[in-house]
Amino acid sequence: MALVDRIGRALTGAPLLLTSVDALVDWSRGQSLWAMPMGTACCAMELIAASFSKFDFDRLGTFPRPDPRHTDVMVVAGTVTRRMAPAIARLYEQMPDPKYVVAMGNCAVSGGIFFYDTYSVVRGIDEFLPVDVYIAGCPPRPESLQDGILQLRELIQTRSIAAGHSHPREMVLPSAGDERAGSVDARERPSVPHVPVRPTDPGGGPE
Amino acid sequence: MSGAAGLAWGVAGGLGAGSAIALAALFGVWWERKVSARIQMRFGPQQAGPFGLLQTLADTVKLVLKEDILPSRADPGPFLRAPLVVFVPIAVSLLAVPLSAGWAPLDTSVGALFFLAVPSVSVLGVLVGGWASGNTYATIGGLRGAAQMVSYEVPRTLSVLSMVVLAGSMRPVGMMAAWRWWWLPLTAVAFVVYIVSSIAEMNRGPFDIPEAESELVAGYFADYSGIRWAIFMMSEYGAILAASLFGAAVFLGGSHGVPGVAGFAILLTEAIAIVTLVMWVKWTFPRFRSDQLMALAWKVLTPMALVQLAVVGLVAAWL
Amino acid sequence: MAVDIESRTPVEDAEGRTVEELVVNIGPSHPSTHGVCRIIAHIDGEIVTRAEPVIGYLHRGIEKMCENRTYLQIVPLTDRLDYVGSMYANWAYCRAVERLASIRVPERAEYIRVITCELQRIASHMMAIGSSGADTGAFTMFVWAFDVRERVVELFEELCGARLTYSYVRPGGVARDLPDGWTDACRAVVDRLPAKIEEMDRLFFGNTIARGRLKGVGVLSADDAVAWGASGPTARGSGVDWDLRRDDPYSVYPRFDFDIPLGDAGDAYDRGRCRLWEAVESCRIITQALDQIEPGPVHAEGFPRLLAPRQGDAYDRIESARGTLGVFVASDGSTRPYRVKFRSPAFCNLALIGRLAPGHTISDLVVILGSLDPVFGEVDR
Amino acid sequence: MALARRRVSATAYSVTDPEPRGAAAFVAAWGSLLTGLGLTARRATGGKPATVRYPYERVVLSPRWRGALHLRGTIGRDEIPLLTESSDSYNGVIDGLYSARRLAPCTGGCPANVDARGQNYLIADDRSAEAYELVRSRNILPGVLGRICHRPCESACRRNYYDEPIAVRPLHRHAYELYQAVREERVHALPLAQDKRVAIVGSGPSGLAAAFDLMTAGYPVTMYEKNEKPGGALYTGVPAYRLPREVLHGEIDDLVRMGLDLRCGVEVGPDVAMEHLMGKYDAVLIAAGLQVSRILAIPGADAAGVRGALEFLREANLHHEAGVRDKRVLVVGGGNVAVDVARCALRLGATAVRLASLENTDEVPAHPWEVEEALDEGVVLTCSVGPEEVVESGGVVTGMRMRECLSVFDETGRFSPKFGERETEFPCDVVVFAIGQGAQLGGLVAGGDIEVDGRGNLVVNGAMFTTSHAGVFACGEVVTGPGSCIGSIATGHEAATSILRHLRGESIADGRIARPVPVYERYEKATLAGVETARRRIGMPMAPADERIIDFRPVELGLTSLESLVEAARCLRCQSGVCVGCEFCARTCPDYCIRVERTDDPGARCVTRYELDLTKCCFCGLCAEQCPTNTLEHTGQYELSFYHRDLAVWDKGEMLRDAGGTRATGRDGIESPACPTRRKDGRS
Amino acid sequence: MNIEELREHLCSRYPLLCPLFSSEFGDGTLTVEPDDLHRAAGDMKELGFSRLDVVTALDRGETFELVYRLESAEIRTGLSLRCSVPRDQPRISSLFDLWPAADWQEREVYDLFGIEFEGHPDLRRILLPDDWVGHLLRKDYVDDRVVKRPDYI
């Protein structure tokens, strides 16, 4: 774990110092989310468009770096096939902690248009990666991608550096089970064959 | 200087140079992202603080807190120490640069030679960093980096040599004092050669094949993460600052005889102009291929520097 | 994996000595492989001796899916095939279905199809030139090219409501008529484009570093291009004077006059410049089409929305930005096709990488791959 | 300096730029570097970049942007908009609906714009009395039209493109039958407070419609009818087997109880002078209809046994005896009147009835279902024959010589028949000419200041229904010539609007909205494969052919109330903006991400479940185009980030969210008591 | 040269092939036997069909129908060669020596249909991993990983 996390654990006794360090750390992690552009299909076009002249990602501090070692958030954009899944899992493991995953586009969220009748598409990358923000859309607009990154910042604020010490902040977005969602917890809904999250096991498949 | 005072002076100098490079990196990264954004018709960092000034602070704090990965295939000893081997020579070479008329932190009579010779040690860091991380790309990046930095020292030294001939001494402070305005048109070619070859020394701009993004993913620092990679970045921006300060001092006359802080301000503005030129060049031109790179060094820059030296020699003789 | 990439394959070199070759795996996720292509390159020092592309990382089985969808449901699938140019992917599929079900498309719909597909050609070429600029390191070229592409995408967002996957061309015509004021916006964009493109030409193709990187790299002879089935700017870069819009004209193309840029040497430089100047020619076509278009219906009438064409098959092809994009549709009389095959030009052009790469350095291998302009949605289908 | 481009052939040029050599190469190289720097500098200093700074600035979305889907309303929660406008502003409302794509094709197709969609909705909800009154506001005789209308609304019904159209006419009849039970307490006198009075000549459908409009506007109306019983052509022309008399007179009695001053047996001209009417009343409406049938002046036309269609039908309907018993009858003509004559002749004991039509088989002007019923009953149809000469011996008809007719209309569509040489002779005893009707105004215009054209017809402004004399209006078939019953009712409404403007002193013409003729994109009929058979159209039970020709008993037996409810439930509520759970969106979606379930029990129809899995939707817009009621629409909401994948599976509550703004996840679902998202037993 | 001239030219040189030539939709179709496909293709190449556009296959139950689509710069019409191969042992001669363009296309047909092409330099799977079991575009391919479309549609 990162050096400061160990410090955080040691300092749990003194919340005062912690909150100031915690605020600085959360702010810096939120402001400089360097993106690993895992673009496979159409969403890659929108990911590129998001960091260029009309929708400037650099403004939010998000800088696309091709090398997994230097990045914090892996933006999986596009259809993930069974053959590609091990490569993505491997790249995810190469990224240094604290790392986040954003599933951009319906193909990454749940297989999208390729959910039915295909033999080679992974139906949602949460089968082999722990996903933090799902961005629906096919492809989502660059602004919705930037909205996803802003939501990720909110998520980082709520998870403090000290383990077990999370400051419940007013979340802009509903989480599952929240009454506002106005519906029974979707897991029981027969129409959504939801697959449980298995972070470490790379996607199945003959390869 | 006696033992203890010398040691204290050394520690203070090292700390000063290190913090100068840290400041240069902080300002340099932000300035680079703003300049490249303007060229690409966008804004650059805006949200972190006014005009995005705190962006680099955020990046540094985050990088400090990142996990420091030691790849299993890497050879731990050289892998962990390579960034320092690259960082320290550049910090030391910064000391030899004259900061205002008549004063330089390390004022020696062979300052110019000292400034040009010491950074060549960082070639070792690049090579070792590339090889030690055990990654194919990093190895290729390291080899390319070594070949490039070694071959570009020749034109760089020759171009500074022509200024030494004109100024008559190798002491940077003296060269800055001896600078005349009519030297500018005379040594324009030397200045161009100096700028191009120092860009190559920094592995930046059209010469960044050691860490070519599109081919080798990230070149020799592919497997470094967190603080170690930040040190590589800081050394790169430190090299830019050093080359620009030295270039301003020697080629553009530095503080033009104004002592104290005002002199330093003039020197700094000229240096920032050169830094902007370096960044402008990086974001305009594509990248050389490694063989073209070598050809440019030996077949174009070195002859230009020699011709310049000959001309300066004649002028110095007639003078 | 067929080849164990970390192995050191012993190879005889010129003088008969057994030399260990380093095998580099430019993996499925690489900034300049334009998507998910993996090239296993055997290199000797910096020189590539054998490059073998491994594809299939984006194979979603679209042709198998098409056999289980109605003719109208397949239109959104064709968007996802060639996602850089989904407008003409729709058009190719719709032409095949119209030929199969013998539907006559009204005049105005044909004009709208030509205008939208020429705009899409410009956007696709900007993507190609931008990414080949990024491969050689000129990142600004990529941003400027995308700026031009953004203007075109804004026009499409105004027209059909989506930025990338339009499903606008339908069997029998187009989904909706042009919104009012769109033709003037289109004219404004198309008039300003040639100047911007000429400026990019001088910035990148005029620059001596780029010429050094692109000229003489990946030379493809004319008859090799024809024999290997290359088409589009990749073949025209080697001087093959074959463009379906002019040589085998379809739709309303005979009514426009436009030129075809060709290359002499057949290297990456010529292919890149062919694409750039093809975008200018597209601007000319669009201006003429905008002058000649008149009001009228945009969708053929008299055929049901749930199409069930007669038994049999049909093949039709158009000139896409990458080359001859053909669609083969076979029907068994039901509402779902029996077999759909997409002849994808990127798939055929990519086959050349194995022949062009040996003898170049790794940096050139990346430039050659960029000059073939593969889009892996269309390669892997 | 632009790079070189060398022309290679007429339509091709080469783009290879030759590499300069030697010193020129050196100069060109460094020159190109400088131009490159110049270009980037110019772009960099070129003013503020046009970047969209996302959280603070938003791109203006195009109205066609395909954002997340949402439903405007679902049945069981929202009401279907009903058209209950007063008649003079009705056209304006219809025109507004049409331009906003909110006008149902059936309402648009009907000449009088009867709100058939509203009627189906009300009947399906067991509110048939309101349905009857809703229809009556535009079609004054729902019971009558429920039996004899030519149903333009059913041919315009969008359900034609999926399986079979909705049976709108039988539903009119069903509403009428259920209304009889509640007639007493629902029909009451209208307040006639206005001081000006209007006289209407003729009690045909157009006159009655105008009377109803004027009475609802508060003007007392006096109606003069020359026959003993009111109804005009409906009473004398339409045979009883299609329209039982008690239905017609029952509905006219309703009007009388509403305050219509009906004077039967009074003929304007001989009994009451036209000038007297024009003096006494502020406005006079001539709705006399067509009285005289035209007879071709061919040799032998004056023999005994040659009759006019209208006279024949008047005798048949009034006295059930037309002197054709045990005789052979030949009817000349192919229109609806000719078919009525033929079928009446059969019922009055004619041994053999032959229908001789000028047009060929598929151009017969009569309605196809009428011709089919006639053929079932035994009428013999002969096409493409024109009358040549009536064969008579001693003044009594013995046969009819007909010449073969090659084509009826010339290429421009005008009526100019071309005859061939072949002639055939048909032996018959009675010949009835049903080839056209004319107006018989006689006494009406005797006063001379109402203009009449050469052939004795009124000179009338076709759109405003005004005659040459101020204050005198005309409507119905006397203006339009032979046409449909609902068509003359529509002219009655237009004439009433003109009269209301005349009585209020406003100008008749300006600001007047003519009736829009809506045109929707037309597709062919779909293949019926895959359409649920349970939802097909319910056929109208008919009396068996041999039984019904015995006397004038009704031919159509009408639907039971449960059949009517189910038929009304089939209606798609086109363009109403309320989802009826027709599942067309689920069937057309390429990603199969929509799930629709509804309950169909009459009276409590409700879409119980409407689920869209946003993570599978490909935003292609096919479902929104396919939705017949335009309720499934794309919103401008593109901010679609979720922390949990299941939150993107929207249920009915979330699909009914408000469509504003750009964030799709902030709104909460709207719960409707009538149709809870969660069933009582907790299953969703 | 349009379709009629192509028809006379072909019928003059191959009298026996003539009945098999049909031009129902403006493009010529030549149905040949599998074993003399290679010879017919060679003759077509000399005739001027310098470009092989498409190699594709259809699963017609007990036989696979192969469609080769040829293009030529001079003859402005496309010609498709068709031949059907029995399902139990689907072998046919490769056209790689006439048109190298057939290389990847035949590998793809082998990958998705399982039709072996004799004389092909490197017949391996191209789109699917090498150890994938089964050929996908066959109508009888069944895979438990495929999710069928929901029952309520």
PDB file of C-alpha atoms in Angstrom, chain B residues 283-287, chain C residues 125-145 196-215 268-273 275-276 367 370-371, chain D residues 1 3 17 19 29 32-33 35-37 39-40:
ATOM      1  CA  TRP B 283       4.768  20.685 -30.106  1.00  0.00           C
ATOM      2  CA  THR B 284       5.298  21.641 -33.753  1.00  0.00           C
ATOM      3  CA  PHE B 285       7.575  19.058 -35.234  1.00  0.00           C
ATOM      4  CA  PRO B 286       7.355  15.282 -35.594  1.00  0.00           C
ATOM      5  CA  ARG B 287      10.086  13.023 -34.242  1.00  0.00           C
TER       6      ARG B 287
ATOM      7  CA  HIS C 125      -9.451  10.996 -43.699  1.00  0.00           C
ATOM      8  CA  MET C 126      -8.864  13.589 -40.971  1.00  0.00           C
ATOM      9  CA  MET C 127      -8.764  10.727 -38.463  1.00  0.00           C
ATOM     10  CA  ALA C 128      -6.315   8.807 -40.686  1.00  0.00           C
ATOM     11  CA  ILE C 129      -3.963  11.759 -41.266  1.00  0.00           C
ATOM     12  CA  GLY C 130      -4.197  12.850 -37.619  1.00  0.00           C
ATOM     13  CA  SER C 131      -3.253   9.434 -36.269  1.00  0.00           C
ATOM     14  CA  SER C 132      -0.420   9.000 -38.784  1.00  0.00           C
ATOM     15  CA  GLY C 133       0.780  12.457 -37.601  1.00  0.00           C
ATOM     16  CA  ALA C 134       0.657  11.228 -33.985  1.00  0.00           C
ATOM     17  CA  ASP C 135       2.612   8.089 -34.984  1.00  0.00           C
ATOM     18  CA  THR C 136       5.487  10.247 -36.215  1.00  0.00           C
ATOM     19  CA  GLY C 137       5.265  12.409 -33.071  1.00  0.00           C
ATOM     20  CA  ALA C 138       3.475  15.516 -34.470  1.00  0.00           C
ATOM     21  CA  PHE C 139       0.728  15.518 -31.836  1.00  0.00           C
ATOM     22  CA  THR C 140      -0.457  18.976 -32.909  1.00  0.00           C
ATOM     23  CA  MET C 141      -1.325  17.581 -36.345  1.00  0.00           C
ATOM     24  CA  PHE C 142      -3.645  15.080 -34.630  1.00  0.00           C
ATOM     25  CA  VAL C 143      -5.386  17.890 -32.731  1.00  0.00           C
ATOM     26  CA  TRP C 144      -5.775  20.106 -35.795  1.00  0.00           C
ATOM     27  CA  ALA C 145      -7.122  17.206 -37.872  1.00  0.00           C
ATOM     28  CA  LYS C 196      -7.448  24.601 -43.409  1.00  0.00           C
ATOM     29  CA  ILE C 197      -6.397  21.428 -45.210  1.00  0.00           C
ATOM     30  CA  GLU C 198      -3.832  23.307 -47.296  1.00  0.00           C
ATOM     31  CA  GLU C 199      -2.441  24.792 -44.069  1.00  0.00           C
ATOM     32  CA  MET C 200      -2.129  21.299 -42.566  1.00  0.00           C
ATOM     33  CA  ASP C 201      -0.431  20.177 -45.768  1.00  0.00           C
ATOM     34  CA  ARG C 202       2.247  22.807 -45.305  1.00  0.00           C
ATOM     35  CA  LEU C 203       2.611  22.135 -41.585  1.00  0.00           C
ATOM     36  CA  PHE C 204       3.059  18.376 -41.786  1.00  0.00           C
ATOM     37  CA  PHE C 205       3.732  17.103 -45.287  1.00  0.00           C
ATOM     38  CA  GLY C 206       5.881  20.142 -46.063  1.00  0.00           C
ATOM     39  CA  ASN C 207       7.984  19.702 -42.930  1.00  0.00           C
ATOM     40  CA  THR C 208      11.396  18.194 -43.644  1.00  0.00           C
ATOM     41  CA  ILE C 209      11.375  15.943 -40.552  1.00  0.00           C
ATOM     42  CA  ALA C 210       8.028  14.435 -41.559  1.00  0.00           C
ATOM     43  CA  ARG C 211       9.186  13.996 -45.166  1.00  0.00           C
ATOM     44  CA  GLY C 212      12.272  12.228 -43.827  1.00  0.00           C
ATOM     45  CA  ARG C 213      10.058   9.910 -41.777  1.00  0.00           C
ATOM     46  CA  LEU C 214       7.452   9.235 -44.489  1.00  0.00           C
ATOM     47  CA  LYS C 215       9.227   9.241 -47.828  1.00  0.00           C
ATOM     48  CA  ALA C 268       3.594   6.333 -46.751  1.00  0.00           C
ATOM     49  CA  TYR C 269       4.038   9.976 -47.848  1.00  0.00           C
ATOM     50  CA  ASP C 270       2.000   9.484 -51.024  1.00  0.00           C
ATOM     51  CA  ARG C 271      -0.740   7.552 -49.248  1.00  0.00           C
ATOM     52  CA  GLY C 272      -1.051  10.302 -46.627  1.00  0.00           C
ATOM     53  CA  ARG C 273      -1.208  13.109 -49.159  1.00  0.00           C
ATOM     54  CA  ARG C 275      -6.017  11.085 -48.295  1.00  0.00           C
ATOM     55  CA  LEU C 276      -5.517  14.766 -47.562  1.00  0.00           C
ATOM     56  CA  VAL C 367       4.322   4.633 -39.629  1.00  0.00           C
ATOM     57  CA  GLY C 370      -0.690   4.173 -39.788  1.00  0.00           C
ATOM     58  CA  SER C 371      -0.444   4.733 -43.543  1.00  0.00           C
TER      59      SER C 371
ATOM     60  CA  MET D   1       4.611  28.002 -50.469  1.00  0.00           C
ATOM     61  CA  LEU D   3       3.404  21.832 -52.233  1.00  0.00           C
ATOM     62  CA  ASP D  17       6.167  16.301 -54.088  1.00  0.00           C
ATOM     63  CA  GLU D  19      12.559  16.045 -53.002  1.00  0.00           C
ATOM     64  CA  ALA D  29      14.625  22.017 -44.910  1.00  0.00           C
ATOM     65  CA  SER D  32      10.044  24.295 -43.773  1.00  0.00           C
ATOM     66  CA  LEU D  33      10.931  24.316 -40.061  1.00  0.00           C
ATOM     67  CA  THR D  35       7.046  27.877 -41.794  1.00  0.00           C
ATOM     68  CA  GLY D  36       5.964  25.143 -39.377  1.00  0.00           C
ATOM     69  CA  LEU D  37       6.814  27.366 -36.390  1.00  0.00           C
ATOM     70  CA  LEU D  39       1.844  28.260 -38.535  1.00  0.00           C
ATOM     71  CA  THR D  40       1.699  27.036 -34.951  1.00  0.00           C
TER      72      THR D  40
END
